[in-house]
PDB file of C-alpha atoms and ligand atoms in Angstrom:
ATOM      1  CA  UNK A   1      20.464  15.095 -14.525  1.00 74.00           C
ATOM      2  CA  UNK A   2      18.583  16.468 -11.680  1.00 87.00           C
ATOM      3  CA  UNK A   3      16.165  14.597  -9.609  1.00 87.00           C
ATOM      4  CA  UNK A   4      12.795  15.355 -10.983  1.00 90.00           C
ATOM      5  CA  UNK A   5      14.378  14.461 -14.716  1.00 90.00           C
ATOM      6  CA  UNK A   6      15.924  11.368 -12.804  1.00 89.00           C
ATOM      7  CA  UNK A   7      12.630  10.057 -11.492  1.00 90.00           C
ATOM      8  CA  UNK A   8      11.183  11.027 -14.782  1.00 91.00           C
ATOM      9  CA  UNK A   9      13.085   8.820 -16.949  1.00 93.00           C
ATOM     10  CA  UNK A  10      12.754   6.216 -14.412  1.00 93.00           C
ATOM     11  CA  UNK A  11       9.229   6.061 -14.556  1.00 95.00           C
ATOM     12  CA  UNK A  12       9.244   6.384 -18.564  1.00 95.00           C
ATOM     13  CA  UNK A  13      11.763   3.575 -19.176  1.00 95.00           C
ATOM     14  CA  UNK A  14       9.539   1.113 -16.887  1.00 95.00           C
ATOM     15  CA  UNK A  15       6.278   1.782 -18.045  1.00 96.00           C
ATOM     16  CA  UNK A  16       7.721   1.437 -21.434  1.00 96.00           C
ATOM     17  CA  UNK A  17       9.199  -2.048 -20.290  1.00 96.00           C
ATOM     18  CA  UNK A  18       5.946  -2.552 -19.594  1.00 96.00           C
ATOM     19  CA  UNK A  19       3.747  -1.293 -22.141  1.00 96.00           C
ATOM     20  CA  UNK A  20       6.449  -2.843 -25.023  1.00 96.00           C
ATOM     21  CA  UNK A  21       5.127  -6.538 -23.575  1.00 96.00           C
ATOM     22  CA  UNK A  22       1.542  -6.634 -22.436  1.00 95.00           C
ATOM     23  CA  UNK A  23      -1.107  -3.679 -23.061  1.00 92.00           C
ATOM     24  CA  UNK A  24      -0.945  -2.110 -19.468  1.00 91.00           C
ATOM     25  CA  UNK A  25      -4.594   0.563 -19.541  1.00 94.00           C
ATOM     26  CA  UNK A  26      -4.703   0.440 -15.585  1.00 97.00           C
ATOM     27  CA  UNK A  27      -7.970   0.882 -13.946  1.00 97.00           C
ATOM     28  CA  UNK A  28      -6.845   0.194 -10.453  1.00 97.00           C
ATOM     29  CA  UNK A  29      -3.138  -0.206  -8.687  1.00 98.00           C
ATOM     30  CA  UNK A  30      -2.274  -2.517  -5.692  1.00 97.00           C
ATOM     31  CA  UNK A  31       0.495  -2.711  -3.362  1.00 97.00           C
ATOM     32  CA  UNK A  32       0.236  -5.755  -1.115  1.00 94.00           C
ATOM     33  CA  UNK A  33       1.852  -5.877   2.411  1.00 90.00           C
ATOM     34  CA  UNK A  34       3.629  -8.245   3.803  1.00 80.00           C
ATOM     35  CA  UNK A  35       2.477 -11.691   3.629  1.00 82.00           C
ATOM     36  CA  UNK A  36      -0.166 -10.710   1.859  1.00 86.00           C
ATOM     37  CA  UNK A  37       0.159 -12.191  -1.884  1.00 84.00           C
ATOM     38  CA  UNK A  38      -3.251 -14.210  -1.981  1.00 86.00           C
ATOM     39  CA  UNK A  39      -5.151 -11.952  -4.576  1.00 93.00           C
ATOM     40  CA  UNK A  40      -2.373 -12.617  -7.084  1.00 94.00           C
ATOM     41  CA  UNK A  41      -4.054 -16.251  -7.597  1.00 93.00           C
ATOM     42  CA  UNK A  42      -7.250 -14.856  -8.733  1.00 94.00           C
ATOM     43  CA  UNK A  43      -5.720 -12.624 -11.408  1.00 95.00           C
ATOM     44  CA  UNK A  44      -6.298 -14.218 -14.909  1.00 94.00           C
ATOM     45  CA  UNK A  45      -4.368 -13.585 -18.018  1.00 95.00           C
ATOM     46  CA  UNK A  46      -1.473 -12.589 -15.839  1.00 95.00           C
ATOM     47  CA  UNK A  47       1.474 -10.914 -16.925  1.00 96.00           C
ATOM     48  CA  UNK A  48       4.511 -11.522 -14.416  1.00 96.00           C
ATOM     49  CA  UNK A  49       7.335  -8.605 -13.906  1.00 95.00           C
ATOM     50  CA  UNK A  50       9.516 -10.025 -11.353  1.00 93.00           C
ATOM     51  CA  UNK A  51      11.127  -6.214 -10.119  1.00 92.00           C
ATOM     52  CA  UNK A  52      14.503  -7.231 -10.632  1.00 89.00           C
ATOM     53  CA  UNK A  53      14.138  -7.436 -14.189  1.00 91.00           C
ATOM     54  CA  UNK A  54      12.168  -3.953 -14.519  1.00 92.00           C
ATOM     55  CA  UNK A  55      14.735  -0.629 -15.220  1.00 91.00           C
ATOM     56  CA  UNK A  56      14.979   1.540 -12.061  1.00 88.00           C
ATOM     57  CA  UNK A  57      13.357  -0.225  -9.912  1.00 87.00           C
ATOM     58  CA  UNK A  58      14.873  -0.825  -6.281  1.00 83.00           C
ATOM     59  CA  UNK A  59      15.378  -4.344  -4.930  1.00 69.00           C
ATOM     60  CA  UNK A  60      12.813  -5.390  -2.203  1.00 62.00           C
ATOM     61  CA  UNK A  61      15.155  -6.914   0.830  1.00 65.00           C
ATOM     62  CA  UNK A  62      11.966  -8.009   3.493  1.00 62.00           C
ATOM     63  CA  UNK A  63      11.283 -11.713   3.915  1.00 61.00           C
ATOM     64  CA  UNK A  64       7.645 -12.388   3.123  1.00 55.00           C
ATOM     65  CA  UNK A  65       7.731  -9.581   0.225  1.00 58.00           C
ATOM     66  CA  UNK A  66       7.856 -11.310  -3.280  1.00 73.00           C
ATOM     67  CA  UNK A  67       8.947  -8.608  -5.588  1.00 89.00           C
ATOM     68  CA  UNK A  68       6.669  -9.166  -8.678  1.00 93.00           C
ATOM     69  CA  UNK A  69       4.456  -6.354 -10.775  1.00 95.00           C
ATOM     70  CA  UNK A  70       1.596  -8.615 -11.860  1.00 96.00           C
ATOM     71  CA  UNK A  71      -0.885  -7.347 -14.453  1.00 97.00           C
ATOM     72  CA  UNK A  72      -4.079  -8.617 -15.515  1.00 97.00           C
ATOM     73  CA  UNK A  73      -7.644  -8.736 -15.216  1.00 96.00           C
ATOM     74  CA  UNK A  74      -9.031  -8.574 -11.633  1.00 95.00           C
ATOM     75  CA  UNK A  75     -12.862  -8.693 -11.114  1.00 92.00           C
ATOM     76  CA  UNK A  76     -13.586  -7.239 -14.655  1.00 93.00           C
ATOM     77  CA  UNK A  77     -10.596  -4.535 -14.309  1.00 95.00           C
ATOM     78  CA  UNK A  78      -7.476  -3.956 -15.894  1.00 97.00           C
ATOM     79  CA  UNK A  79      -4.847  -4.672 -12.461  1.00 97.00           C
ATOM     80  CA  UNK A  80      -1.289  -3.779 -11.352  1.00 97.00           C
ATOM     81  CA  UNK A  81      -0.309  -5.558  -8.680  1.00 97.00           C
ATOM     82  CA  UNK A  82       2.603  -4.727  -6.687  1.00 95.00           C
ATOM     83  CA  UNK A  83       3.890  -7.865  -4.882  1.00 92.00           C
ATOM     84  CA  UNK A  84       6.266  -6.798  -2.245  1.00 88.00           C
ATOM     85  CA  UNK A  85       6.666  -2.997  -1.295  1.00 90.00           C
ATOM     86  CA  UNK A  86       9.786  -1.192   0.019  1.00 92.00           C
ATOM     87  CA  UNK A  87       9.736   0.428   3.530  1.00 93.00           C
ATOM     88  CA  UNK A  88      12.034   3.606   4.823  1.00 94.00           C
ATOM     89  CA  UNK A  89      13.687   0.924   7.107  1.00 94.00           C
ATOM     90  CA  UNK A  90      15.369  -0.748   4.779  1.00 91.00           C
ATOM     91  CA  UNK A  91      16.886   2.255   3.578  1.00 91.00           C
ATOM     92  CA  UNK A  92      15.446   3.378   0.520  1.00 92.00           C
ATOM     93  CA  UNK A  93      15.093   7.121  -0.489  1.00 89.00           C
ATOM     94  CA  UNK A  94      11.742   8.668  -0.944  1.00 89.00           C
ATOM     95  CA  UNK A  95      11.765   8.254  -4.748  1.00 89.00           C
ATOM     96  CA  UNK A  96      12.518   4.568  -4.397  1.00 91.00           C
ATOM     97  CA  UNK A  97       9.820   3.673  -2.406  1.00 94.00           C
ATOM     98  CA  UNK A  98       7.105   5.873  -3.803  1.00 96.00           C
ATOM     99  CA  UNK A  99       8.382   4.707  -7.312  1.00 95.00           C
ATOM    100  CA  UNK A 100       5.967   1.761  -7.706  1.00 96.00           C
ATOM    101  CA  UNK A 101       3.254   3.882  -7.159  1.00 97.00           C
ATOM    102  CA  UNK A 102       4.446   6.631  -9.572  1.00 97.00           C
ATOM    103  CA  UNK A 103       4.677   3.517 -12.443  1.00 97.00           C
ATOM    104  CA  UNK A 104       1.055   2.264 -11.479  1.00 98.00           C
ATOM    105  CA  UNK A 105      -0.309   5.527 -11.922  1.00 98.00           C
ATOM    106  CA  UNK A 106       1.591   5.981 -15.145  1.00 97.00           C
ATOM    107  CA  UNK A 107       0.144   3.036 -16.653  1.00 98.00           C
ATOM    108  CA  UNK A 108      -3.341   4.202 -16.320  1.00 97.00           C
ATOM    109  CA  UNK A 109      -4.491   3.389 -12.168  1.00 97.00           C
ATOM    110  CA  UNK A 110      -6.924   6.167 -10.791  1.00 97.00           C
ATOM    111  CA  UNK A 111      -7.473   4.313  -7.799  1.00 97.00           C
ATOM    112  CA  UNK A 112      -4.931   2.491  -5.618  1.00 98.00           C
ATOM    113  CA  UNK A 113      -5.703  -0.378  -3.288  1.00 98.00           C
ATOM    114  CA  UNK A 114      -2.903  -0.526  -0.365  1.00 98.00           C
ATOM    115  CA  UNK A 115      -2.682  -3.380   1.911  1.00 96.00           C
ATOM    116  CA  UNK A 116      -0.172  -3.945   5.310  1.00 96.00           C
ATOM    117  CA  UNK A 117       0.136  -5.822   8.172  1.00 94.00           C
ATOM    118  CA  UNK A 118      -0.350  -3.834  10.889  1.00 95.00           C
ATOM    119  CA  UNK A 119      -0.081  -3.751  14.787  1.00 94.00           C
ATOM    120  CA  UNK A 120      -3.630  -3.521  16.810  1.00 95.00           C
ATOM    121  CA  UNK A 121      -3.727  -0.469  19.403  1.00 96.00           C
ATOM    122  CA  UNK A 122      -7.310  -1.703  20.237  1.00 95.00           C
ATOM    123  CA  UNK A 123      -8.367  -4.196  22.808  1.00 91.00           C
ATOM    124  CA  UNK A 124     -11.257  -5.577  20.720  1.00 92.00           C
ATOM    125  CA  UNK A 125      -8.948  -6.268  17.652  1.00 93.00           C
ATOM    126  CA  UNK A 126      -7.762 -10.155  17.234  1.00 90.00           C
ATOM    127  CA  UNK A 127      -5.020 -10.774  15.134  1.00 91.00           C
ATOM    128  CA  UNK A 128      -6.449 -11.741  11.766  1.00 92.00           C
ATOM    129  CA  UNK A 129      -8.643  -8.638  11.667  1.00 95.00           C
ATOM    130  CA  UNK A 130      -9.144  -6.261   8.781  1.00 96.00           C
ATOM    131  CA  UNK A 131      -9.655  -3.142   9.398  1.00 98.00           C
ATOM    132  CA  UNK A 132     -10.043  -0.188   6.619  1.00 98.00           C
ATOM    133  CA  UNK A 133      -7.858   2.693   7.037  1.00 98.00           C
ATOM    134  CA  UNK A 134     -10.225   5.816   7.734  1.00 98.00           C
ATOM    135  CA  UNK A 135      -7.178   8.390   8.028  1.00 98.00           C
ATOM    136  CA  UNK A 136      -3.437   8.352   9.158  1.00 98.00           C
ATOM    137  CA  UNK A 137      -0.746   9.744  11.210  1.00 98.00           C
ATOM    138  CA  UNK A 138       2.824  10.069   9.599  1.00 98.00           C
ATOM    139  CA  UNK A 139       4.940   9.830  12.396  1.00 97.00           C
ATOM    140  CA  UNK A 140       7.664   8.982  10.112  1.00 97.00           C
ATOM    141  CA  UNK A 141       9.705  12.006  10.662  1.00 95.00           C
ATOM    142  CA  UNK A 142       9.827  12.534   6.881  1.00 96.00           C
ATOM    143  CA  UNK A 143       7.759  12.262   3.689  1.00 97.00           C
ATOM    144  CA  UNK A 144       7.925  11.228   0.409  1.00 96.00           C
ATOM    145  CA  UNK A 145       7.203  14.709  -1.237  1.00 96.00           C
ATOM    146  CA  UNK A 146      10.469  16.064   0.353  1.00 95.00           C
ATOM    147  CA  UNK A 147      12.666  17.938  -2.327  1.00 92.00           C
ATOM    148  CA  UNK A 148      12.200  19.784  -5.496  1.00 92.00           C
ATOM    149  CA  UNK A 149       8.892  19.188  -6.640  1.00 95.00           C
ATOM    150  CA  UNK A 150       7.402  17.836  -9.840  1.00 94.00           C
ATOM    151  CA  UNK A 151       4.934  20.216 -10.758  1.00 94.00           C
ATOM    152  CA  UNK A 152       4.030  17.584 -13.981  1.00 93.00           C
ATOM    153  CA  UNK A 153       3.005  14.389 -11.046  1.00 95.00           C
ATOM    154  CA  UNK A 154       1.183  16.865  -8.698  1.00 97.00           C
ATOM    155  CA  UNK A 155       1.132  20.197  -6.599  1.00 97.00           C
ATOM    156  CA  UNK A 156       3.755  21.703  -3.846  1.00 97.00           C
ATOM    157  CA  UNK A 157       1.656  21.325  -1.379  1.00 97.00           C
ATOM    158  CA  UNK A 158      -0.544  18.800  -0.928  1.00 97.00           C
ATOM    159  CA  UNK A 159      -4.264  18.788   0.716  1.00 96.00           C
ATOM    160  CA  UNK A 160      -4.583  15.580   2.805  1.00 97.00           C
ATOM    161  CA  UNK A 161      -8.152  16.132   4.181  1.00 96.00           C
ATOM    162  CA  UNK A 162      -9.515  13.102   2.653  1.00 96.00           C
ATOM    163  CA  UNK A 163      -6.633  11.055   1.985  1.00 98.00           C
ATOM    164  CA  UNK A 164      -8.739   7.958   1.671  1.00 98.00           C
ATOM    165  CA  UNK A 165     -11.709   7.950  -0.547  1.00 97.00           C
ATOM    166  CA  UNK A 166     -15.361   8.565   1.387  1.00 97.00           C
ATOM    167  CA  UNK A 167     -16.699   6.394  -1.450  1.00 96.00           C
ATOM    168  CA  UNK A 168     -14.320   3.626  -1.688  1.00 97.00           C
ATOM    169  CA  UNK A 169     -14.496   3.151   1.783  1.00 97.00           C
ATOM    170  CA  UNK A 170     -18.183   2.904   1.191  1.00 97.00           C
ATOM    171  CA  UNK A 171     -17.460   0.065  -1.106  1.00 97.00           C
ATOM    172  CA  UNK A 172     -15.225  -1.668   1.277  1.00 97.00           C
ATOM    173  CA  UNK A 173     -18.171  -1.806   3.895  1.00 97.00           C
ATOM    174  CA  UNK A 174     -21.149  -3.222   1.453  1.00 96.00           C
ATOM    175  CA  UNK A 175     -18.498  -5.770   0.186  1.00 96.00           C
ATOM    176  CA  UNK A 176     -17.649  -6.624   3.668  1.00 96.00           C
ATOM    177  CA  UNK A 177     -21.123  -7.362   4.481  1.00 96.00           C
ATOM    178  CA  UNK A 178     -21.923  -8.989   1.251  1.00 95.00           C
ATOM    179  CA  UNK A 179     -19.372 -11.549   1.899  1.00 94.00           C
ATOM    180  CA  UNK A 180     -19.284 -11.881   6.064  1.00 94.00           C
ATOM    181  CA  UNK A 181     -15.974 -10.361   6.795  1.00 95.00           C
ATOM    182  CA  UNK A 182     -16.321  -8.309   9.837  1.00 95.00           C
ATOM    183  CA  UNK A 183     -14.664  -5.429   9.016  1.00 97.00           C
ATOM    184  CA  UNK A 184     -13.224  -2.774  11.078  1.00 97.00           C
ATOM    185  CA  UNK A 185     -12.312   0.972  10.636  1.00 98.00           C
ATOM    186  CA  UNK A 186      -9.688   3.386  11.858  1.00 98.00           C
ATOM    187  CA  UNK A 187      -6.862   4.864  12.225  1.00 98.00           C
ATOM    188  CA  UNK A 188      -3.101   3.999  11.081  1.00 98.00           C
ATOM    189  CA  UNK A 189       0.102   5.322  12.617  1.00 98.00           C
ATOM    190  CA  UNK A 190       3.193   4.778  10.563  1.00 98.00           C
ATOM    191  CA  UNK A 191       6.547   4.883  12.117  1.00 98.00           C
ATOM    192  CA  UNK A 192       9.788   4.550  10.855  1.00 97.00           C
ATOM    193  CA  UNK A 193      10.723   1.009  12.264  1.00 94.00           C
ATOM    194  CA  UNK A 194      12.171  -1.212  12.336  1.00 95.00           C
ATOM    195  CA  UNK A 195      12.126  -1.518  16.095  1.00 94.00           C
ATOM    196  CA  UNK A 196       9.098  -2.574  17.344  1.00 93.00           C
ATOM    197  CA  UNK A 197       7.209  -0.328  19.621  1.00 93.00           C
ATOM    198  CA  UNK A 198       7.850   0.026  23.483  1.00 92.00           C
ATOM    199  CA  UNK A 199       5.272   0.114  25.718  1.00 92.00           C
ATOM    200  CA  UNK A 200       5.223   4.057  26.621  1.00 94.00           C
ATOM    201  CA  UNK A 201       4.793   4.418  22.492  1.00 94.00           C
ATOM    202  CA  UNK A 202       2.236   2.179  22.264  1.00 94.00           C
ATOM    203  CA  UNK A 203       0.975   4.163  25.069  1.00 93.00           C
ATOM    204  CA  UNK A 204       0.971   7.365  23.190  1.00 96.00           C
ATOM    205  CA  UNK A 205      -0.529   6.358  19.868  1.00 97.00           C
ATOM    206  CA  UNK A 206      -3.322   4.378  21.588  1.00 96.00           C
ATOM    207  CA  UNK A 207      -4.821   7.957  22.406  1.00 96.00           C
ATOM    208  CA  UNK A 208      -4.858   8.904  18.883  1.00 96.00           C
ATOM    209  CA  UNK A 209      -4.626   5.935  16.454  1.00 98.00           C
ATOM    210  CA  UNK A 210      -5.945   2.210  16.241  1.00 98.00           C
ATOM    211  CA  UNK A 211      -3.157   0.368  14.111  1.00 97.00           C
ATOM    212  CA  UNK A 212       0.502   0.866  13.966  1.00 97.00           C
ATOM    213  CA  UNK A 213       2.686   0.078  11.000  1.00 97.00           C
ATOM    214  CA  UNK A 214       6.341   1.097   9.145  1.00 96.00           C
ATOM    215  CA  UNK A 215       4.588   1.319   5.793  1.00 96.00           C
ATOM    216  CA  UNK A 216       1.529   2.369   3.306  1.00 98.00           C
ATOM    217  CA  UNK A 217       1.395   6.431   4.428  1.00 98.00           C
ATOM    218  CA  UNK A 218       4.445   7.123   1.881  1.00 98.00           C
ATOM    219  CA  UNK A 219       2.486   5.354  -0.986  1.00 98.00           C
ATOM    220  CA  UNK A 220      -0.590   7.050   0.103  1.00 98.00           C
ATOM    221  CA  UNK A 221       0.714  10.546  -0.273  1.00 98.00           C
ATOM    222  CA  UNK A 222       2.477  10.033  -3.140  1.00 98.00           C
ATOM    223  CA  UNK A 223      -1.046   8.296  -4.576  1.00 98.00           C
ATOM    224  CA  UNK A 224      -2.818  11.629  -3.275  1.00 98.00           C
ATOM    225  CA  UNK A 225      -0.138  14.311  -4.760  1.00 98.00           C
ATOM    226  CA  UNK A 226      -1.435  12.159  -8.166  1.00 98.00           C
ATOM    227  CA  UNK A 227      -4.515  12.687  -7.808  1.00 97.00           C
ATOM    228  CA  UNK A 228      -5.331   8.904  -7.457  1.00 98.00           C
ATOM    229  CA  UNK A 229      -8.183   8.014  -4.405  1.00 97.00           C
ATOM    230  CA  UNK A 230      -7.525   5.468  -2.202  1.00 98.00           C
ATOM    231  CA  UNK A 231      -8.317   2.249  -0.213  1.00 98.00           C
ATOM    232  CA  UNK A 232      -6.359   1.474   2.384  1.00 98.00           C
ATOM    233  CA  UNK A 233      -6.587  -2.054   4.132  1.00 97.00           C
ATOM    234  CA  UNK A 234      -4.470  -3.323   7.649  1.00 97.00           C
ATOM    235  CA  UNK A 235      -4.732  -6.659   8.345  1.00 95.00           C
ATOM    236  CA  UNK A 236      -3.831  -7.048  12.297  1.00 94.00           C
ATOM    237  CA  UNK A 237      -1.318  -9.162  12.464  1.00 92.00           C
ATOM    238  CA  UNK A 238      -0.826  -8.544  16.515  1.00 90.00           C
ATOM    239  CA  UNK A 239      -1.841  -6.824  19.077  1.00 85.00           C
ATOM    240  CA  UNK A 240       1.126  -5.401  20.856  1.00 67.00           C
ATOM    241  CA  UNK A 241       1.122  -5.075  24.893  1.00 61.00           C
ATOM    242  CA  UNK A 242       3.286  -4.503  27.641  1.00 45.00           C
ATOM    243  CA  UNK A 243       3.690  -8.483  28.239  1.00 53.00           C
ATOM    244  CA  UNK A 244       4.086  -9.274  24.588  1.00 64.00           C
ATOM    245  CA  UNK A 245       6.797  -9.922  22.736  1.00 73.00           C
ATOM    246  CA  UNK A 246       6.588  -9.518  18.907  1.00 78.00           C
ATOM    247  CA  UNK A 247       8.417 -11.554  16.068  1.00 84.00           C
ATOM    248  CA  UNK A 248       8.254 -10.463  12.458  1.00 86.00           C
ATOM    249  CA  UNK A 249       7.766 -14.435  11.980  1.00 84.00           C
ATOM    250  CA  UNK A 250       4.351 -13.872  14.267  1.00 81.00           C
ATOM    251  CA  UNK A 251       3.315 -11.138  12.013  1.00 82.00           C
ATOM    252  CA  UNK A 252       3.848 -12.899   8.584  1.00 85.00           C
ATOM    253  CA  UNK A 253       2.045 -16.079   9.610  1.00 81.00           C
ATOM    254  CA  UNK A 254      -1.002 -14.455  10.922  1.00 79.00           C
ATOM    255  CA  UNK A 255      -0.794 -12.348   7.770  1.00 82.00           C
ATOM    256  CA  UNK A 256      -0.868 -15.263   5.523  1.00 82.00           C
ATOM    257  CA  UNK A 257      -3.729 -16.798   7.730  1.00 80.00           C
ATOM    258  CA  UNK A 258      -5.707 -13.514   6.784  1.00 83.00           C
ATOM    259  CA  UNK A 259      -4.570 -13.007   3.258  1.00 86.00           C
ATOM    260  CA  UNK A 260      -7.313 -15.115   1.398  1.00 88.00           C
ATOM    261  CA  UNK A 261     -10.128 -13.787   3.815  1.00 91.00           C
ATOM    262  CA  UNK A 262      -8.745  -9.914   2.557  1.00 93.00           C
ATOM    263  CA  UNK A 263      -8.126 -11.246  -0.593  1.00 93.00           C
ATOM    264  CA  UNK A 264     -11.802 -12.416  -1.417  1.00 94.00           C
ATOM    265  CA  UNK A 265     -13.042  -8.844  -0.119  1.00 95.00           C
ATOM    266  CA  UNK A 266     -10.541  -7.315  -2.807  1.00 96.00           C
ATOM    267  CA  UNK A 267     -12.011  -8.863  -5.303  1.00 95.00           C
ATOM    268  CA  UNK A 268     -15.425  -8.019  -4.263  1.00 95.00           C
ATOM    269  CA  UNK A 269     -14.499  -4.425  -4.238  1.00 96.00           C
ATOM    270  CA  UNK A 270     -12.286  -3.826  -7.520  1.00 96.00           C
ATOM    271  CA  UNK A 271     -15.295  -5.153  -9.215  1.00 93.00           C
ATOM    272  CA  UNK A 272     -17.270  -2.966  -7.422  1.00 90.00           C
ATOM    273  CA  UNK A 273     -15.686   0.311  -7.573  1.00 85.00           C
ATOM    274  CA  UNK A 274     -16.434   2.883 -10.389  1.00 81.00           C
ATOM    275  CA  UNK A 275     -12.946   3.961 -11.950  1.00 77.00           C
ATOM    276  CA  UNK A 276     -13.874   6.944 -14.237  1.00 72.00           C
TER     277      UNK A 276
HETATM  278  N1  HPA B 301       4.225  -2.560  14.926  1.00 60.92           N
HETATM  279  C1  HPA B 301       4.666  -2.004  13.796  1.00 60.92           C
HETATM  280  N2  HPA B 301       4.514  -2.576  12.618  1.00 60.92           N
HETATM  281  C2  HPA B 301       3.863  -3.750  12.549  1.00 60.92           C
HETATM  282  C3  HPA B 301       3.361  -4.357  13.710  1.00 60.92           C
HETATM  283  C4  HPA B 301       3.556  -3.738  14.976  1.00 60.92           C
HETATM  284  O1  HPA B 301       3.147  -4.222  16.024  1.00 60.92           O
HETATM  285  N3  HPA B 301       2.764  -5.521  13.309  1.00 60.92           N
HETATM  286  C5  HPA B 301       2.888  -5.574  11.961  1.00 60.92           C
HETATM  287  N4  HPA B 301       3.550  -4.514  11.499  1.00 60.92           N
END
């Protein structure tokens, strides 16, 4: 079996794993970063799909990342929540960690909601920030479209000028303001990781970005060669400097300190949004 067939059964024999025990009918997908899993409270009727147990799917390895599809009703939508995500780091191939997006759009998601910790290149960010993603940089020296392409999930070549959604965006900032979360905007620079940054990088993408993360910009194109729009979300878990030294401990505690705060405003907005 080639690839394309490969990922094709792969997706088919999940969603049916799905779709054979709870009546999937996405409206909107959701990837949460790491420490991050607050929003999975509010989800009622929930169906739990720990990812182990799901055909094809690859085993999440972070600390802080649950590994749990959880779908249900979310602010009057039909959800799929992915809890726990799968970075280039830990050595995944493109397929694998594009794949949960690929099964959330299968079941029925036009829109995708994807959430990360993220470092701060700005000096008026505080950790505990959110700040919506307004474009990106993928500065991961690769990308998940590499290879033979599936002509069924999307085009060759795909047009990125609007990678996240004017109007969901929109959304994000009345929500914001209806429920006092300061919210902040900009852009995110994914590298490869997992190596913190050094100083003369965090140099560089100061001048041209305002976050810096080893994650979301592979879901996001594969969410955008679908055809899905898109919300992304960085919670600032740091704000790396010269003087500071950074602890993937730091950034899961001050992403669990933030996760209710973003998890309210998800609510807010996946009852908001139109999903036609
Ligand atoms: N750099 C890269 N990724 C991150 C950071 C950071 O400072 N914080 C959280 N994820």
């Amino acid at each position: 079996m080639d690839l394309i067939d490969q990922v094709r059964q792969g997706i088919k024999d999940a969603s049916r794993y799905i779709t054979d025990r709870v009546e999937a009918d996405l409206d909107i997908g959701i990837i949460l970063g790491s420490g991050l899993g607050a929003v999975v409270d509010a989800v009622e009727d929930a169906a739990v799909f720990p990812y182990s147990e799901m055909p094809h799917f690859p085993k999440s390895t972070v600390e802080g990342h649950k590994g749990n599809l959880v779908i249900g009703e979310l602010g009057g939508k039909r959800v799929g929540i992915m809890q726990g995500r799968f970075h280039y780091y830990e050595g995944y191939t493109a397929t694998g960690i594009v794949f949960p997006v690929r099964l959330l759009k299968a079941l029925g998601a036009k829109v995708l909601i994807v959430t990360c910790a993220a470092g701060g290149l700005r000096a008026d960010f505080r950790p505990g920030d959110i700040m919506a993603i307004t474009d990106h940089i993928n500065f991961l020296g690769t990308n998940p479209l590499v290879g033979s392409n599936d002509e069924e999930l999307g085009p060759r070549f795909v047009d990125m000028a609007e990678a996240y959604n004017r109007e969901l965006l929109g959304v994000a900032r009345q929500q914001a303001l209806a429920i006092g979360v300061d919210l902040q905007e900009g852009v995110y620079i994914a590298v490869l990781g997992p190596s913190y940054e050094t100083p003369a990088e965090i140099k560089l993408f100061t001048t041209y970005a305002d976050a810096v993360g080893m994650s979301t910009v592979p879901e996001v194109i594969a969410a955008r060669h679908m055809g899905m729009r898109v919300l992304g979300l960085a919670v600032i878990t740091n704000t790396p400097g010269a003087e500071q030294v950074i602890s993937h401990d730091e950034v899961l505690v001050a992403a669990q300190r933030s996760s209710e705060k973003l998890s309210r405003l998800i609510i807010n907005i996946v009852g908001q949004s139109t999903v036609e």
